[in-house]
Amino acid sequence: RKEVEQDPGPFNVPEGATVAFNCTYSNSASQSFFWYRQDCRKEPKLLMSVYSSGNEDGRFTAQLNRASQYISLLIRDSKLSDSATYLCVVTESTDSWGKLQFGAGTQVVVTP
Amino acid sequence: DGGITQSPKYLFRKEGQNVTLSCEQNLNHDAMYWYRQDPGQGLRLIYYSQIVNDFQKGDIAEGYSVSREKKESFPLTVTSAQKNPTAFYLCASSIKGARHGYTFGSGTRLTVV
């Protein structure tokens, strides 16, 4: 079983709509959680960290559910520029240095 | 501005050749990482280093080698033993604990010709 699992999509979203997707992780002791965005043929870039209380950054909202071991990302009022692959990232629990485990990504396609 | 620089952006390798990918950071990060990404797939860890003069194998280290002689630099050599080296190679760095995640370089696209 993979440590971090994501629905690969694609999620086809009309411009202006809301899209949400989850990521599950297997290691209950994971401490840090992130969402990264990766555009085609580019490097991943940090979108936001995910905190226990949930957090919001503009149109993006991230939630953490430790009991069920998943994190979620919600994008409101989708823009064409939101089209990308979204990577779910968690720390390995046994590594105090914080080596990260990456999911394979969820592709989002925003259409006009 | 602080950042992480990878070079070259594109690299072509002949069969049987060794090639070295450069990765330099001026973020004063302790840890550095090399990942490989194949089309439509996720990142796979090749090697990582948490401190100068020390490094560990990741999940797919066979056919690769690294060195960490300076904190700022973590070059990756793709040897002739790597049978399928065509991929997108990403270097990353982080502070200890990675509580702010990783910072990535812009990547090197390696193609075998």
PDB file of C-alpha atoms in Angstrom:
ATOM      1  CA  ARG A   1       0.000   0.000   0.000  1.00  0.00           C
ATOM      2  CA  LYS A   2       1.317   3.448  -0.893  1.00  0.00           C
ATOM      3  CA  GLU A   3       1.997   5.814   2.014  1.00  0.00           C
ATOM      4  CA  VAL A   4       0.178   8.694   0.331  1.00  0.00           C
ATOM      5  CA  GLU A   5      -2.709   8.047  -2.042  1.00  0.00           C
ATOM      6  CA  GLN A   6      -4.544  10.454  -4.299  1.00  0.00           C
ATOM      7  CA  ASP A   7      -7.251  10.180  -6.924  1.00  0.00           C
ATOM      8  CA  PRO A   8      -5.338  10.942 -10.130  1.00  0.00           C
ATOM      9  CA  GLY A   9      -8.378  12.616 -11.770  1.00  0.00           C
ATOM     10  CA  PRO A  10      -8.670  14.528 -13.956  1.00  0.00           C
ATOM     11  CA  PHE A  11     -11.238  16.657 -12.232  1.00  0.00           C
ATOM     12  CA  ASN A  12     -12.852  18.726 -14.972  1.00  0.00           C
ATOM     13  CA  VAL A  13     -14.214  21.902 -13.427  1.00  0.00           C
ATOM     14  CA  PRO A  14     -16.131  24.735 -15.094  1.00  0.00           C
ATOM     15  CA  GLU A  15     -14.609  28.136 -14.502  1.00  0.00           C
ATOM     16  CA  GLY A  16     -16.110  29.687 -11.370  1.00  0.00           C
ATOM     17  CA  ALA A  17     -17.113  26.380  -9.826  1.00  0.00           C
ATOM     18  CA  THR A  18     -15.821  24.741  -6.652  1.00  0.00           C
ATOM     19  CA  VAL A  19     -13.741  21.581  -6.640  1.00  0.00           C
ATOM     20  CA  ALA A  20     -12.555  19.506  -3.708  1.00  0.00           C
ATOM     21  CA  PHE A  21     -10.437  16.408  -3.440  1.00  0.00           C
ATOM     22  CA  ASN A  22      -8.796  14.341  -0.737  1.00  0.00           C
ATOM     23  CA  CYS A  23      -5.599  12.539  -0.045  1.00  0.00           C
ATOM     24  CA  THR A  24      -5.166   9.654   2.392  1.00  0.00           C
ATOM     25  CA  TYR A  25      -1.985   8.806   4.262  1.00  0.00           C
ATOM     26  CA  SER A  26      -1.073   5.568   5.967  1.00  0.00           C
ATOM     27  CA  ASN A  27       1.234   6.650   8.773  1.00  0.00           C
ATOM     28  CA  SER A  28      -0.752   7.879  11.755  1.00  0.00           C
ATOM     29  CA  ALA A  29       2.301   9.575  13.300  1.00  0.00           C
ATOM     30  CA  SER A  30       2.923  11.912  10.331  1.00  0.00           C
ATOM     31  CA  GLN A  31       3.434  15.425  11.621  1.00  0.00           C
ATOM     32  CA  SER A  32       3.533  17.867   8.723  1.00  0.00           C
ATOM     33  CA  PHE A  33       1.205  18.122   5.755  1.00  0.00           C
ATOM     34  CA  PHE A  34       1.359  20.183   2.606  1.00  0.00           C
ATOM     35  CA  TRP A  35      -0.289  20.757  -0.731  1.00  0.00           C
ATOM     36  CA  TYR A  36       2.015  21.449  -3.662  1.00  0.00           C
ATOM     37  CA  ARG A  37       1.011  22.585  -7.128  1.00  0.00           C
ATOM     38  CA  GLN A  38       2.851  21.304 -10.213  1.00  0.00           C
ATOM     39  CA  ASP A  39       2.330  22.753 -13.655  1.00  0.00           C
ATOM     40  CA  CYS A  40       3.086  20.677 -16.723  1.00  0.00           C
ATOM     41  CA  ARG A  41       6.853  20.164 -17.149  1.00  0.00           C
ATOM     42  CA  LYS A  42       7.653  22.425 -14.193  1.00  0.00           C
ATOM     43  CA  GLU A  43       8.847  21.909 -10.643  1.00  0.00           C
ATOM     44  CA  PRO A  44       6.392  21.498  -7.743  1.00  0.00           C
ATOM     45  CA  LYS A  45       5.709  24.673  -5.797  1.00  0.00           C
ATOM     46  CA  LEU A  46       4.362  24.894  -2.273  1.00  0.00           C
ATOM     47  CA  LEU A  47       0.714  25.915  -2.323  1.00  0.00           C
ATOM     48  CA  MET A  48       0.005  25.748   1.382  1.00  0.00           C
ATOM     49  CA  SER A  49       0.780  23.965   4.596  1.00  0.00           C
ATOM     50  CA  VAL A  50      -2.086  22.131   6.273  1.00  0.00           C
ATOM     51  CA  TYR A  51      -2.693  22.781   9.938  1.00  0.00           C
ATOM     52  CA  SER A  52      -4.742  20.755  12.396  1.00  0.00           C
ATOM     53  CA  SER A  53      -7.332  23.488  12.702  1.00  0.00           C
ATOM     54  CA  GLY A  54      -7.646  23.841   8.948  1.00  0.00           C
ATOM     55  CA  ASN A  55      -6.518  26.891   7.066  1.00  0.00           C
ATOM     56  CA  GLU A  56      -7.527  29.106   4.231  1.00  0.00           C
ATOM     57  CA  ASP A  57      -5.504  31.088   1.735  1.00  0.00           C
ATOM     58  CA  GLY A  58      -7.700  33.127  -0.542  1.00  0.00           C
ATOM     59  CA  ARG A  59      -9.777  30.727  -2.627  1.00  0.00           C
ATOM     60  CA  PHE A  60      -7.983  27.671  -1.260  1.00  0.00           C
ATOM     61  CA  THR A  61      -8.990  25.823   1.909  1.00  0.00           C
ATOM     62  CA  ALA A  62      -7.099  22.890   3.377  1.00  0.00           C
ATOM     63  CA  GLN A  63      -8.369  20.548   6.079  1.00  0.00           C
ATOM     64  CA  LEU A  64      -6.725  17.788   8.083  1.00  0.00           C
ATOM     65  CA  ASN A  65      -8.624  14.855   9.551  1.00  0.00           C
ATOM     66  CA  ARG A  66      -6.228  12.920  11.754  1.00  0.00           C
ATOM     67  CA  ALA A  67      -8.812  10.395  12.893  1.00  0.00           C
ATOM     68  CA  SER A  68      -9.502   9.259   9.356  1.00  0.00           C
ATOM     69  CA  GLN A  69      -5.985  10.080   8.111  1.00  0.00           C
ATOM     70  CA  TYR A  70      -6.786  12.305   5.205  1.00  0.00           C
ATOM     71  CA  ILE A  71      -6.246  15.857   4.104  1.00  0.00           C
ATOM     72  CA  SER A  72      -8.383  17.783   1.686  1.00  0.00           C
ATOM     73  CA  LEU A  73      -8.069  20.749  -0.630  1.00  0.00           C
ATOM     74  CA  LEU A  74     -10.985  22.870  -1.765  1.00  0.00           C
ATOM     75  CA  ILE A  75     -10.725  25.458  -4.509  1.00  0.00           C
ATOM     76  CA  ARG A  76     -13.515  28.026  -4.765  1.00  0.00           C
ATOM     77  CA  ASP A  77     -14.328  30.197  -7.772  1.00  0.00           C
ATOM     78  CA  SER A  78     -11.967  28.190  -9.978  1.00  0.00           C
ATOM     79  CA  LYS A  79      -9.820  30.097 -12.461  1.00  0.00           C
ATOM     80  CA  LEU A  80      -8.343  28.795 -15.699  1.00  0.00           C
ATOM     81  CA  SER A  81      -4.938  29.318 -14.096  1.00  0.00           C
ATOM     82  CA  ASP A  82      -5.810  26.781 -11.385  1.00  0.00           C
ATOM     83  CA  SER A  83      -5.376  23.995 -13.953  1.00  0.00           C
ATOM     84  CA  ALA A  84      -2.477  21.950 -12.617  1.00  0.00           C
ATOM     85  CA  THR A  85      -1.599  18.783 -10.745  1.00  0.00           C
ATOM     86  CA  TYR A  86      -1.954  19.055  -6.981  1.00  0.00           C
ATOM     87  CA  LEU A  87       0.449  16.960  -4.912  1.00  0.00           C
ATOM     88  CA  CYS A  88      -0.346  15.839  -1.383  1.00  0.00           C
ATOM     89  CA  VAL A  89       2.756  15.676   0.816  1.00  0.00           C
ATOM     90  CA  VAL A  90       3.291  14.332   4.339  1.00  0.00           C
ATOM     91  CA  THR A  91       6.319  13.786   6.545  1.00  0.00           C
ATOM     92  CA  GLU A  92       7.589  10.341   7.381  1.00  0.00           C
ATOM     93  CA  SER A  93       6.960   9.853  11.061  1.00  0.00           C
ATOM     94  CA  THR A  94      10.196   8.068  11.883  1.00  0.00           C
ATOM     95  CA  ASP A  95      12.429  10.678  10.359  1.00  0.00           C
ATOM     96  CA  SER A  96      13.159  13.632  12.636  1.00  0.00           C
ATOM     97  CA  TRP A  97      14.778  15.388   9.708  1.00  0.00           C
ATOM     98  CA  GLY A  98      11.426  15.549   7.978  1.00  0.00           C
ATOM     99  CA  LYS A  99      11.825  13.514   4.818  1.00  0.00           C
ATOM    100  CA  LEU A 100       8.618  13.998   2.843  1.00  0.00           C
ATOM    101  CA  GLN A 101       6.402  11.476   1.095  1.00  0.00           C
ATOM    102  CA  PHE A 102       4.721  12.689  -2.090  1.00  0.00           C
ATOM    103  CA  GLY A 103       1.450  11.502  -3.538  1.00  0.00           C
ATOM    104  CA  ALA A 104       1.290  10.981  -7.295  1.00  0.00           C
ATOM    105  CA  GLY A 105      -0.992  13.980  -7.692  1.00  0.00           C
ATOM    106  CA  THR A 106      -4.548  14.933  -8.615  1.00  0.00           C
ATOM    107  CA  GLN A 107      -4.992  16.636 -11.957  1.00  0.00           C
ATOM    108  CA  VAL A 108      -7.426  19.542 -12.124  1.00  0.00           C
ATOM    109  CA  VAL A 109      -8.569  20.963 -15.457  1.00  0.00           C
ATOM    110  CA  VAL A 110     -10.574  24.181 -15.331  1.00  0.00           C
ATOM    111  CA  THR A 111     -12.598  24.758 -18.497  1.00  0.00           C
ATOM    112  CA  PRO A 112     -14.059  28.026 -19.837  1.00  0.00           C
TER     113      PRO A 112
ATOM    114  CA  ASP B   1      17.223  36.293  -3.670  1.00  0.00           C
ATOM    115  CA  GLY B   2      17.760  32.896  -2.074  1.00  0.00           C
ATOM    116  CA  GLY B   3      16.951  29.870  -4.095  1.00  0.00           C
ATOM    117  CA  ILE B   4      17.989  26.551  -5.529  1.00  0.00           C
ATOM    118  CA  THR B   5      19.560  26.340  -8.964  1.00  0.00           C
ATOM    119  CA  GLN B   6      19.748  23.304 -11.196  1.00  0.00           C
ATOM    120  CA  SER B   7      21.777  23.066 -14.357  1.00  0.00           C
ATOM    121  CA  PRO B   8      21.610  22.331 -17.153  1.00  0.00           C
ATOM    122  CA  LYS B   9      17.915  22.675 -17.935  1.00  0.00           C
ATOM    123  CA  TYR B  10      18.171  20.104 -20.738  1.00  0.00           C
ATOM    124  CA  LEU B  11      20.774  17.366 -21.077  1.00  0.00           C
ATOM    125  CA  PHE B  12      21.310  14.730 -23.713  1.00  0.00           C
ATOM    126  CA  ARG B  13      23.272  11.598 -22.922  1.00  0.00           C
ATOM    127  CA  LYS B  14      24.655   8.978 -25.213  1.00  0.00           C
ATOM    128  CA  GLU B  15      24.403   5.319 -24.316  1.00  0.00           C
ATOM    129  CA  GLY B  16      27.201   4.307 -21.936  1.00  0.00           C
ATOM    130  CA  GLN B  17      28.001   7.848 -20.811  1.00  0.00           C
ATOM    131  CA  ASN B  18      28.049   9.206 -17.284  1.00  0.00           C
ATOM    132  CA  VAL B  19      26.549  12.652 -16.817  1.00  0.00           C
ATOM    133  CA  THR B  20      26.446  14.957 -13.803  1.00  0.00           C
ATOM    134  CA  LEU B  21      23.530  17.196 -12.872  1.00  0.00           C
ATOM    135  CA  SER B  22      24.289  20.244 -10.799  1.00  0.00           C
ATOM    136  CA  CYS B  23      22.270  21.474  -7.812  1.00  0.00           C
ATOM    137  CA  GLU B  24      23.261  24.537  -5.782  1.00  0.00           C
ATOM    138  CA  GLN B  25      21.313  26.298  -3.013  1.00  0.00           C
ATOM    139  CA  ASN B  26      21.948  29.519  -1.102  1.00  0.00           C
ATOM    140  CA  LEU B  27      19.123  29.061   1.384  1.00  0.00           C
ATOM    141  CA  ASN B  28      21.432  27.726   4.116  1.00  0.00           C
ATOM    142  CA  HIS B  29      19.350  24.537   4.170  1.00  0.00           C
ATOM    143  CA  ASP B  30      20.871  21.490   5.828  1.00  0.00           C
ATOM    144  CA  ALA B  31      19.043  18.824   3.834  1.00  0.00           C
ATOM    145  CA  MET B  32      19.077  18.244   0.100  1.00  0.00           C
ATOM    146  CA  TYR B  33      17.256  15.688  -2.048  1.00  0.00           C
ATOM    147  CA  TRP B  34      17.182  14.294  -5.566  1.00  0.00           C
ATOM    148  CA  TYR B  35      13.970  13.067  -7.139  1.00  0.00           C
ATOM    149  CA  ARG B  36      13.134  11.556 -10.472  1.00  0.00           C
ATOM    150  CA  GLN B  37       9.801  12.081 -12.202  1.00  0.00           C
ATOM    151  CA  ASP B  38       8.638  10.081 -15.214  1.00  0.00           C
ATOM    152  CA  PRO B  39       5.798  11.293 -17.461  1.00  0.00           C
ATOM    153  CA  GLY B  40       2.452  11.094 -15.696  1.00  0.00           C
ATOM    154  CA  GLN B  41       4.003   9.710 -12.539  1.00  0.00           C
ATOM    155  CA  GLY B  42       4.866  10.904  -9.070  1.00  0.00           C
ATOM    156  CA  LEU B  43       8.230  11.825  -7.597  1.00  0.00           C
ATOM    157  CA  ARG B  44      10.584   9.026  -6.633  1.00  0.00           C
ATOM    158  CA  LEU B  45      13.450   9.653  -4.205  1.00  0.00           C
ATOM    159  CA  ILE B  46      16.933   8.832  -5.519  1.00  0.00           C
ATOM    160  CA  TYR B  47      19.287  10.094  -2.793  1.00  0.00           C
ATOM    161  CA  TYR B  48      19.179  12.516   0.077  1.00  0.00           C
ATOM    162  CA  SER B  49      21.663  14.227   2.348  1.00  0.00           C
ATOM    163  CA  GLN B  50      20.955  15.664   5.756  1.00  0.00           C
ATOM    164  CA  ILE B  51      24.446  16.948   6.492  1.00  0.00           C
ATOM    165  CA  VAL B  52      27.718  17.622   4.702  1.00  0.00           C
ATOM    166  CA  ASN B  53      29.770  14.527   3.839  1.00  0.00           C
ATOM    167  CA  ASP B  54      26.834  12.221   4.501  1.00  0.00           C
ATOM    168  CA  PHE B  55      24.061  10.923   2.242  1.00  0.00           C
ATOM    169  CA  GLN B  56      21.592   8.047   2.098  1.00  0.00           C
ATOM    170  CA  LYS B  57      20.015   6.024  -0.667  1.00  0.00           C
ATOM    171  CA  GLY B  58      16.419   6.663  -1.494  1.00  0.00           C
ATOM    172  CA  ASP B  59      13.988   4.288  -3.152  1.00  0.00           C
ATOM    173  CA  ILE B  60      15.661   4.111  -6.574  1.00  0.00           C
ATOM    174  CA  ALA B  61      19.397   4.737  -6.002  1.00  0.00           C
ATOM    175  CA  GLU B  62      20.727   2.061  -8.365  1.00  0.00           C
ATOM    176  CA  GLY B  63      22.665   3.576 -11.252  1.00  0.00           C
ATOM    177  CA  TYR B  64      23.095   6.939  -9.531  1.00  0.00           C
ATOM    178  CA  SER B  65      25.750   8.486  -7.296  1.00  0.00           C
ATOM    179  CA  VAL B  66      25.984  11.716  -5.305  1.00  0.00           C
ATOM    180  CA  SER B  67      28.398  13.733  -3.209  1.00  0.00           C
ATOM    181  CA  ARG B  68      27.905  16.377  -0.547  1.00  0.00           C
ATOM    182  CA  GLU B  69      31.259  18.086  -0.056  1.00  0.00           C
ATOM    183  CA  LYS B  70      29.715  21.488   0.593  1.00  0.00           C
ATOM    184  CA  LYS B  71      26.464  22.470   2.267  1.00  0.00           C
ATOM    185  CA  GLU B  72      25.422  24.413  -0.802  1.00  0.00           C
ATOM    186  CA  SER B  73      26.014  21.720  -3.403  1.00  0.00           C
ATOM    187  CA  PHE B  74      24.578  18.248  -4.058  1.00  0.00           C
ATOM    188  CA  PRO B  75      25.494  17.025  -7.563  1.00  0.00           C
ATOM    189  CA  LEU B  76      23.919  13.877  -8.994  1.00  0.00           C
ATOM    190  CA  THR B  77      25.770  11.596 -11.408  1.00  0.00           C
ATOM    191  CA  VAL B  78      23.707   9.382 -13.664  1.00  0.00           C
ATOM    192  CA  THR B  79      25.986   6.472 -14.504  1.00  0.00           C
ATOM    193  CA  SER B  80      25.935   4.090 -17.440  1.00  0.00           C
ATOM    194  CA  ALA B  81      24.517   1.483 -15.048  1.00  0.00           C
ATOM    195  CA  GLN B  82      21.209   3.359 -15.020  1.00  0.00           C
ATOM    196  CA  LYS B  83      19.340   1.563 -17.812  1.00  0.00           C
ATOM    197  CA  ASN B  84      16.458   3.957 -18.243  1.00  0.00           C
ATOM    198  CA  PRO B  85      17.710   7.429 -17.343  1.00  0.00           C
ATOM    199  CA  THR B  86      15.375   9.512 -19.501  1.00  0.00           C
ATOM    200  CA  ALA B  87      13.330  11.515 -16.973  1.00  0.00           C
ATOM    201  CA  PHE B  88      12.808  14.866 -15.280  1.00  0.00           C
ATOM    202  CA  TYR B  89      15.232  15.262 -12.352  1.00  0.00           C
ATOM    203  CA  LEU B  90      14.345  17.540  -9.466  1.00  0.00           C
ATOM    204  CA  CYS B  91      16.614  18.729  -6.685  1.00  0.00           C
ATOM    205  CA  ALA B  92      15.119  20.036  -3.439  1.00  0.00           C
ATOM    206  CA  SER B  93      16.305  21.380  -0.112  1.00  0.00           C
ATOM    207  CA  SER B  94      14.838  21.959   3.319  1.00  0.00           C
ATOM    208  CA  ILE B  95      15.622  22.973   6.864  1.00  0.00           C
ATOM    209  CA  LYS B  96      15.803  20.199   9.443  1.00  0.00           C
ATOM    210  CA  GLY B  97      12.324  18.894  10.105  1.00  0.00           C
ATOM    211  CA  ALA B  98      11.046  20.279   6.797  1.00  0.00           C
ATOM    212  CA  ARG B  99       8.308  22.136   8.662  1.00  0.00           C
ATOM    213  CA  HIS B 100       8.138  24.591   5.778  1.00  0.00           C
ATOM    214  CA  GLY B 101       8.221  21.856   3.169  1.00  0.00           C
ATOM    215  CA  TYR B 102      10.799  21.608   0.423  1.00  0.00           C
ATOM    216  CA  THR B 103      12.054  24.206  -2.013  1.00  0.00           C
ATOM    217  CA  PHE B 104      12.594  22.751  -5.476  1.00  0.00           C
ATOM    218  CA  GLY B 105      14.926  23.695  -8.274  1.00  0.00           C
ATOM    219  CA  SER B 106      13.483  24.120 -11.744  1.00  0.00           C
ATOM    220  CA  GLY B 107      14.639  20.678 -12.820  1.00  0.00           C
ATOM    221  CA  THR B 108      16.846  19.054 -15.439  1.00  0.00           C
ATOM    222  CA  ARG B 109      15.269  17.128 -18.301  1.00  0.00           C
ATOM    223  CA  LEU B 110      17.612  14.275 -19.265  1.00  0.00           C
ATOM    224  CA  THR B 111      17.198  12.420 -22.540  1.00  0.00           C
ATOM    225  CA  VAL B 112      19.197   9.450 -23.780  1.00  0.00           C
ATOM    226  CA  VAL B 113      20.010   9.662 -27.486  1.00  0.00           C
TER     227      VAL B 113
END
